[in-house]
CSV table of C-alpha atoms and ligand atoms in Angstrom, one decimal:
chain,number,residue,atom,x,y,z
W,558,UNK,CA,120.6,92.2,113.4
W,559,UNK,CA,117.6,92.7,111.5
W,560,UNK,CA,117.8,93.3,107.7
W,561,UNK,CA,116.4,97.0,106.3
W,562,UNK,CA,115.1,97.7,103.2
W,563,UNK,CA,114.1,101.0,103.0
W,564,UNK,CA,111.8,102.7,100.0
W,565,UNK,CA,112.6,106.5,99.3
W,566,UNK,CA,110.1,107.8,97.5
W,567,UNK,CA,111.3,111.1,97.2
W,568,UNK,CA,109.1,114.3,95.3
W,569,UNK,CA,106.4,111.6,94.1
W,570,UNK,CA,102.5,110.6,94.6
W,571,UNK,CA,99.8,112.5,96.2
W,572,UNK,CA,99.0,112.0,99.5
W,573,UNK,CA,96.0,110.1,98.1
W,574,UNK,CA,98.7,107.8,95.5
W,575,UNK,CA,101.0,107.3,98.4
W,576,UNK,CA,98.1,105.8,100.2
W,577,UNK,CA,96.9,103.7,98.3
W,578,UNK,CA,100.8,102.6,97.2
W,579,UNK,CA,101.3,102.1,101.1
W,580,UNK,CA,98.2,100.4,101.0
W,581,UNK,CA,99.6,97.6,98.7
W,582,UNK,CA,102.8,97.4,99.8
W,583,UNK,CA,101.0,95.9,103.1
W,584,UNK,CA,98.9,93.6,101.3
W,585,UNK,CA,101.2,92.1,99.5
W,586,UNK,CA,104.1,91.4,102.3
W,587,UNK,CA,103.7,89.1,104.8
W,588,UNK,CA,104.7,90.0,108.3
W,589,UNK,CA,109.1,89.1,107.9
W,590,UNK,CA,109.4,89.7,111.7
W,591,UNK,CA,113.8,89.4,110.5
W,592,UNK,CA,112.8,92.3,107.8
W,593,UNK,CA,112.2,95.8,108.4
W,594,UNK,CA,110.3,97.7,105.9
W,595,UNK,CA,110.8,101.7,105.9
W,596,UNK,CA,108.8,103.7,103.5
W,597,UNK,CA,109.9,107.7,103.0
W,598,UNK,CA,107.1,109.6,101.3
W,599,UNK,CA,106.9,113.2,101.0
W,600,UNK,CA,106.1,115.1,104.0
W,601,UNK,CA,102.5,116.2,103.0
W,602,UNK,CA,101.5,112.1,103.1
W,603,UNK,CA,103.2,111.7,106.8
W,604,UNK,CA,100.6,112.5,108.8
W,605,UNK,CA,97.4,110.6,107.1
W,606,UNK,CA,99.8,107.3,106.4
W,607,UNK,CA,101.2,107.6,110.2
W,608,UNK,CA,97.1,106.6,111.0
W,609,UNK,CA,96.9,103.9,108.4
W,610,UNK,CA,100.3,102.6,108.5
W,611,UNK,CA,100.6,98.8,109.8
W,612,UNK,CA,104.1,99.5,111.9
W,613,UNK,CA,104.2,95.9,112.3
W,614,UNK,CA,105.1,95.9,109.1
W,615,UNK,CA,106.6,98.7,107.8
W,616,UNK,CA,107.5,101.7,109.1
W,617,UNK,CA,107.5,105.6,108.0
W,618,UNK,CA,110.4,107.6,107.2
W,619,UNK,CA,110.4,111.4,107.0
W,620,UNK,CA,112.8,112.1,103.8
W,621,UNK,CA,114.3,115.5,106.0
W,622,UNK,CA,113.6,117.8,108.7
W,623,UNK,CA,114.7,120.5,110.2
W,624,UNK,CA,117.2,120.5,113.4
W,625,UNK,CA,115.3,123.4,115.3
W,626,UNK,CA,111.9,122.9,117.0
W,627,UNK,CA,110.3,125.7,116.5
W,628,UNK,CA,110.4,129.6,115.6
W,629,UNK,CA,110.8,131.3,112.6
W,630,UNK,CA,111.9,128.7,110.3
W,631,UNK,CA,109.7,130.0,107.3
W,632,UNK,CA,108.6,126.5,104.8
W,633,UNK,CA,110.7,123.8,107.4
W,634,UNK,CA,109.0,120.8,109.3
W,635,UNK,CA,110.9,120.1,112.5
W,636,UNK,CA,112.0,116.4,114.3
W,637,UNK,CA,109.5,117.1,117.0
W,638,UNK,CA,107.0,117.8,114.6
W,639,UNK,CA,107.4,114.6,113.3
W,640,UNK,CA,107.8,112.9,116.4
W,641,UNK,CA,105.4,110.2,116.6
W,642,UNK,CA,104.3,110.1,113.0
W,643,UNK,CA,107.4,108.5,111.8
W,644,UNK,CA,110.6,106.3,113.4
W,645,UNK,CA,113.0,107.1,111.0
W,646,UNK,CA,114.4,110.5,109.1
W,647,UNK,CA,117.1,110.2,106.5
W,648,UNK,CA,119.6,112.6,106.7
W,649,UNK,CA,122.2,114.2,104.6
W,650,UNK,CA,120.9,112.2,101.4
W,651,UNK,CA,122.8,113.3,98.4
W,652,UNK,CA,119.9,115.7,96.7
W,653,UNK,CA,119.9,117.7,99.9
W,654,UNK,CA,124.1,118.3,100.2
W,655,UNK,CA,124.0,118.7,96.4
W,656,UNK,CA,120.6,120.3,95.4
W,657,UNK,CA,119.9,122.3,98.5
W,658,UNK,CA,123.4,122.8,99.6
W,659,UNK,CA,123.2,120.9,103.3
W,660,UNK,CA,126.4,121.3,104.8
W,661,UNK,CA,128.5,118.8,107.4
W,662,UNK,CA,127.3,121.4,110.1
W,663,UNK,CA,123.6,121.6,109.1
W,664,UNK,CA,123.8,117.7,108.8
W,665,UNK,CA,124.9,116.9,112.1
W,666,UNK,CA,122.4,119.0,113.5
W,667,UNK,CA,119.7,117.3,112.0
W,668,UNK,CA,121.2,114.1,113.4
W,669,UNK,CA,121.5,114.9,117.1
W,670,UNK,CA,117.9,116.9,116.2
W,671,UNK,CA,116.6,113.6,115.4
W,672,UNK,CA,117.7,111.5,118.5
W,673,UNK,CA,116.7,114.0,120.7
W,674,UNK,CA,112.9,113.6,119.7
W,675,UNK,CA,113.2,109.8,119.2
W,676,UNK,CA,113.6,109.3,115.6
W,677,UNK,CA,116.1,107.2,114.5
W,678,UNK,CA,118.5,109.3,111.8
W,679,UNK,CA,119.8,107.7,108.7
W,680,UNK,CA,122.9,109.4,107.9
W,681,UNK,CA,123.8,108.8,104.0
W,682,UNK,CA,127.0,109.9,103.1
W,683,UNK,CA,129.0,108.8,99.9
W,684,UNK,CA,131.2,110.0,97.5
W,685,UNK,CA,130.7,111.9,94.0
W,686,UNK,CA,132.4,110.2,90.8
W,687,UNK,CA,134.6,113.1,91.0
W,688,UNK,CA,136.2,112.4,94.1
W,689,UNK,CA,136.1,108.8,93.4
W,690,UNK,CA,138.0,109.4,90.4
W,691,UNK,CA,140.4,111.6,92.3
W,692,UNK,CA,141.1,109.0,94.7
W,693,UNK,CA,139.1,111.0,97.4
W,694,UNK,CA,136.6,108.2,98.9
W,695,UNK,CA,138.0,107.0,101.6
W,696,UNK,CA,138.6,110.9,103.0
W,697,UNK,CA,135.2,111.7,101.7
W,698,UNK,CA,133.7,109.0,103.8
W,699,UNK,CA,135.8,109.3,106.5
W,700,UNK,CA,134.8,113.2,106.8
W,701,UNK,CA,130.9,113.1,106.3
W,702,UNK,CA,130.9,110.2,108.9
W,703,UNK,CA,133.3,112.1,111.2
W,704,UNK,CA,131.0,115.2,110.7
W,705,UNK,CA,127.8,113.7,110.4
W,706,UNK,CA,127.9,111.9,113.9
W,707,UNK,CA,130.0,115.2,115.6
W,708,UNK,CA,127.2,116.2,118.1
W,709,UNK,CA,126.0,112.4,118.8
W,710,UNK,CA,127.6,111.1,122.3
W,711,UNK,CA,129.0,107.6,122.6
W,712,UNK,CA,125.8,106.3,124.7
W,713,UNK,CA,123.2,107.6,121.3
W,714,UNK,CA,125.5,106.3,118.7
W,715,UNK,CA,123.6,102.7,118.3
W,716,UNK,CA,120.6,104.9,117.3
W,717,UNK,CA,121.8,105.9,114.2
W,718,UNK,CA,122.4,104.1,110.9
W,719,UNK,CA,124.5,105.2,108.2
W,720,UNK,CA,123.5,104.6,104.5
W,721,UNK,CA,126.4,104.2,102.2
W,722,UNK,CA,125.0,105.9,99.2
W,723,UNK,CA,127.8,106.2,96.3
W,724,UNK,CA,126.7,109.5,94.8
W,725,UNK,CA,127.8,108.3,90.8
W,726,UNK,CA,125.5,105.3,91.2
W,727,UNK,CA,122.2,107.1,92.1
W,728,UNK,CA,119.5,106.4,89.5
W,729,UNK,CA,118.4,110.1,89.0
W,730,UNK,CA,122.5,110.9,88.4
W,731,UNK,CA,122.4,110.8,84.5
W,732,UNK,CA,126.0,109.3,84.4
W,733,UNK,CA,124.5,106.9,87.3
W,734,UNK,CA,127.1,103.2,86.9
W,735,UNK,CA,126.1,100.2,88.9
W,736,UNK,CA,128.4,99.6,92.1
W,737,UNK,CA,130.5,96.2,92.3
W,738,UNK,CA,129.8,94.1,95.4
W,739,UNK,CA,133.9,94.8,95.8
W,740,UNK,CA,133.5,98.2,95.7
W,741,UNK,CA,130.5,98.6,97.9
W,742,UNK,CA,132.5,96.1,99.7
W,743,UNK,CA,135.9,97.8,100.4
W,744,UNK,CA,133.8,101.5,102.0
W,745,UNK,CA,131.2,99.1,104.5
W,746,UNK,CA,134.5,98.3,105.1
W,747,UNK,CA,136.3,101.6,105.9
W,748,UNK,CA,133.0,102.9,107.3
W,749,UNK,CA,133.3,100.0,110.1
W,750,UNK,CA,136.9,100.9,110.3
W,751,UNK,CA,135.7,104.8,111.3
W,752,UNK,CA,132.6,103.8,113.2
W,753,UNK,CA,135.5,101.6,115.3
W,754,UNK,CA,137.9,104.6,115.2
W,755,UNK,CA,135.7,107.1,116.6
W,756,UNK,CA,133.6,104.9,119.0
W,757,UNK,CA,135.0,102.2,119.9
W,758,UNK,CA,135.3,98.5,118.4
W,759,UNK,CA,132.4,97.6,120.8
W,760,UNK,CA,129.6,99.5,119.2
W,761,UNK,CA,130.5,99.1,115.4
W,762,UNK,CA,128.0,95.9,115.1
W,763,UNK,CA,125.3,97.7,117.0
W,764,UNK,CA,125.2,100.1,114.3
W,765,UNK,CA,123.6,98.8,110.4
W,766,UNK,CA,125.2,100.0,107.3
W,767,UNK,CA,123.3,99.9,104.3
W,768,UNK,CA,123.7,99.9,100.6
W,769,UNK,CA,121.9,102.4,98.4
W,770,UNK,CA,122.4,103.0,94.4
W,771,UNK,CA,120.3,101.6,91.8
W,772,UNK,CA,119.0,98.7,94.2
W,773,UNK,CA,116.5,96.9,92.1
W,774,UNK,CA,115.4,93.1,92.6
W,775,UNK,CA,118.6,91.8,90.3
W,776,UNK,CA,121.4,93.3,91.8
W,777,UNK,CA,119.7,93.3,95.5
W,778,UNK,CA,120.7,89.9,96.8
W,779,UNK,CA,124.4,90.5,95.6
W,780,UNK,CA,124.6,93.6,97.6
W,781,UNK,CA,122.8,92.0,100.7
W,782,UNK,CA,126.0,89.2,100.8
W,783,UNK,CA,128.8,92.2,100.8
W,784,UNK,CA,130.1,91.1,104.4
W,785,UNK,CA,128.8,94.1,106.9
W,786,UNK,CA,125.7,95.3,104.9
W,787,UNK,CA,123.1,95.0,106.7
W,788,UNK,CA,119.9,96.2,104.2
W,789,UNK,CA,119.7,98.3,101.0
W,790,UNK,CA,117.9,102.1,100.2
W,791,UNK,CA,115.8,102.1,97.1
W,792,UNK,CA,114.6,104.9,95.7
W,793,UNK,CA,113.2,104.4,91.5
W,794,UNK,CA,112.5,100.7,92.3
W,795,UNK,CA,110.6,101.4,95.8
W,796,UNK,CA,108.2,103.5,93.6
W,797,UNK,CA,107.4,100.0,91.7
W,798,UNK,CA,105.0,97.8,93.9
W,799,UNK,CA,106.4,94.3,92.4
W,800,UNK,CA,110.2,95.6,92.3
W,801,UNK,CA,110.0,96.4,95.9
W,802,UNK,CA,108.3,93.5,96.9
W,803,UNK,CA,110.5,91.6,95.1
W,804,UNK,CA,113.4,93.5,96.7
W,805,UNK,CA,112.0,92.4,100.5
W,806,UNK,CA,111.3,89.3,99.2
W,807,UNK,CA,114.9,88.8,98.2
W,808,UNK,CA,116.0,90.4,101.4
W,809,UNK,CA,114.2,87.8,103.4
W,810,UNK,CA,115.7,84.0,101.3
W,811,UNK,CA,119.0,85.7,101.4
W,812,UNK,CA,119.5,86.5,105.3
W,813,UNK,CA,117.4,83.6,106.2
A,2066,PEP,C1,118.4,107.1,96.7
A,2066,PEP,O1,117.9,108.1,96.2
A,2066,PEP,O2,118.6,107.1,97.9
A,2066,PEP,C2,118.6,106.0,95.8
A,2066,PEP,C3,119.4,105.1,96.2
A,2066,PEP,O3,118.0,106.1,94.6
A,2066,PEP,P1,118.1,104.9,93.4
A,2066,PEP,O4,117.8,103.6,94.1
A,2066,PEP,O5,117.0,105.4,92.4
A,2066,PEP,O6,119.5,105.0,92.9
């Protein structure tokens, strides 16, 4: 399986910054034909960087949509909308359950929403420090993947990947703490276990599992050696040219 390292760039850069950031992002990797580079920018920057983009070597990621295609749906962009533009949409990503209040419902709508019109869904679930603290993870997991992947049939499962995203080890969390390698380890884990549960042992390698939480180019090739990750999410290092370079770059002389 290939190796993902995806940027999230989340509410920053114009449309012209994120151009010229994309820009340099190409020009300074080489073409890791074992690597895939995804790039989230805001949606304003989709459309122009979907004309300039190189998707030889990395590709676009919409950072949310909406499930329903069209109608009165005042402010939302929809997966066919973006169909085309981009080949990835992450979904569920911590700021939208806990900032804009996506439920499991709304989020696996947006996942079948997204296979529908071609767009591979990354599905980030993970569990708040609370919870972790209460002893909650492995129910919390269990559940949002569960949920998350309700309206997806067996034959559309491999087009999904889940991000493992602890939500206590985000950067923009002020409290955020660095994951271990053991505990990153022991969810992949349990998230294997559930993808195997609900689907079938058959499918659970077709499917990655990444690792996102304070990736930067230090910690990045300890994560990338947890058995069953299979690429990292970056979101304040991916707005860094050389710490997301360096992150690939890492990606690629570990999983060579
Ligand atoms: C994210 O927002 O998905 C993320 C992992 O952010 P950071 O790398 O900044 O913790």
């Amino acid at each position: 399986m290939r190796t993902y390292i995806v940027g999230n760039w989340k509410l920053n850069f114009t449309v012209g910054e994120a151009s010229i950031y994309l820009h340099k992002i190409m020009k300074s990797l080489p073409n890791y034909r074992d690597i895939q580079v995804i790039v989230a920018p805001p949606m304003m920057a989709l459309q122009p960087l979907s004309l300039q983009v190189d998707r030889h070597k990395v590709k676009l990621c919409a950072q949310n949509a909406f499930y329903r295609d069209y109608g009165a749906f005042t402010g939302e962009t929809s997966f066919s909308q973006l169909r085309g533009a981009v080949d990835y949409c992450l979904v569920g990503h911590s700021e939208r359950r806990y900032i804009f209040h996506e439920d499991d419902k709304v989020i696996a709508k947006k996942v079948a929403a997204a296979i529908r019109n071609k767009i591979t869904p990354i599905l980030c679930i993970g569990e708040t420090e609370s919870e972790r603290a209460f002893g909650e993870t492995a129910d919390v997991i269990r559940d949002q993947l569960a949920s998350g992947l309700s309206e997806v049939s067996d034959d559309d499962v491999s087009k999904v990947i889940i991000a493992y995203e602890p939500v206590w080890a985000i950067s923009s969390v002020k409290s955020a703490k660095l994951a271990t390698p053991d505990e990153v380890a022991e969810v992949i884990k349990l998230i294997k276990t559930s993808l195997g549960d609900i689907y079938g042992a058959k499918v659970v390698d077709e499917i990655p599992v990444l690792f996102g939480g304070s990736v930067g180019p230090s910690n990045a090739g300890g994560y990338l050696t947890v058995p069953g990750v299979d690429g990292l999410l970056a979101g304040g290092a991916s707005l860094i040219l050389s710490e997301f370079v360096d992150i690939i770059n890492v990606a690629k002389r570990v999983r060579s």
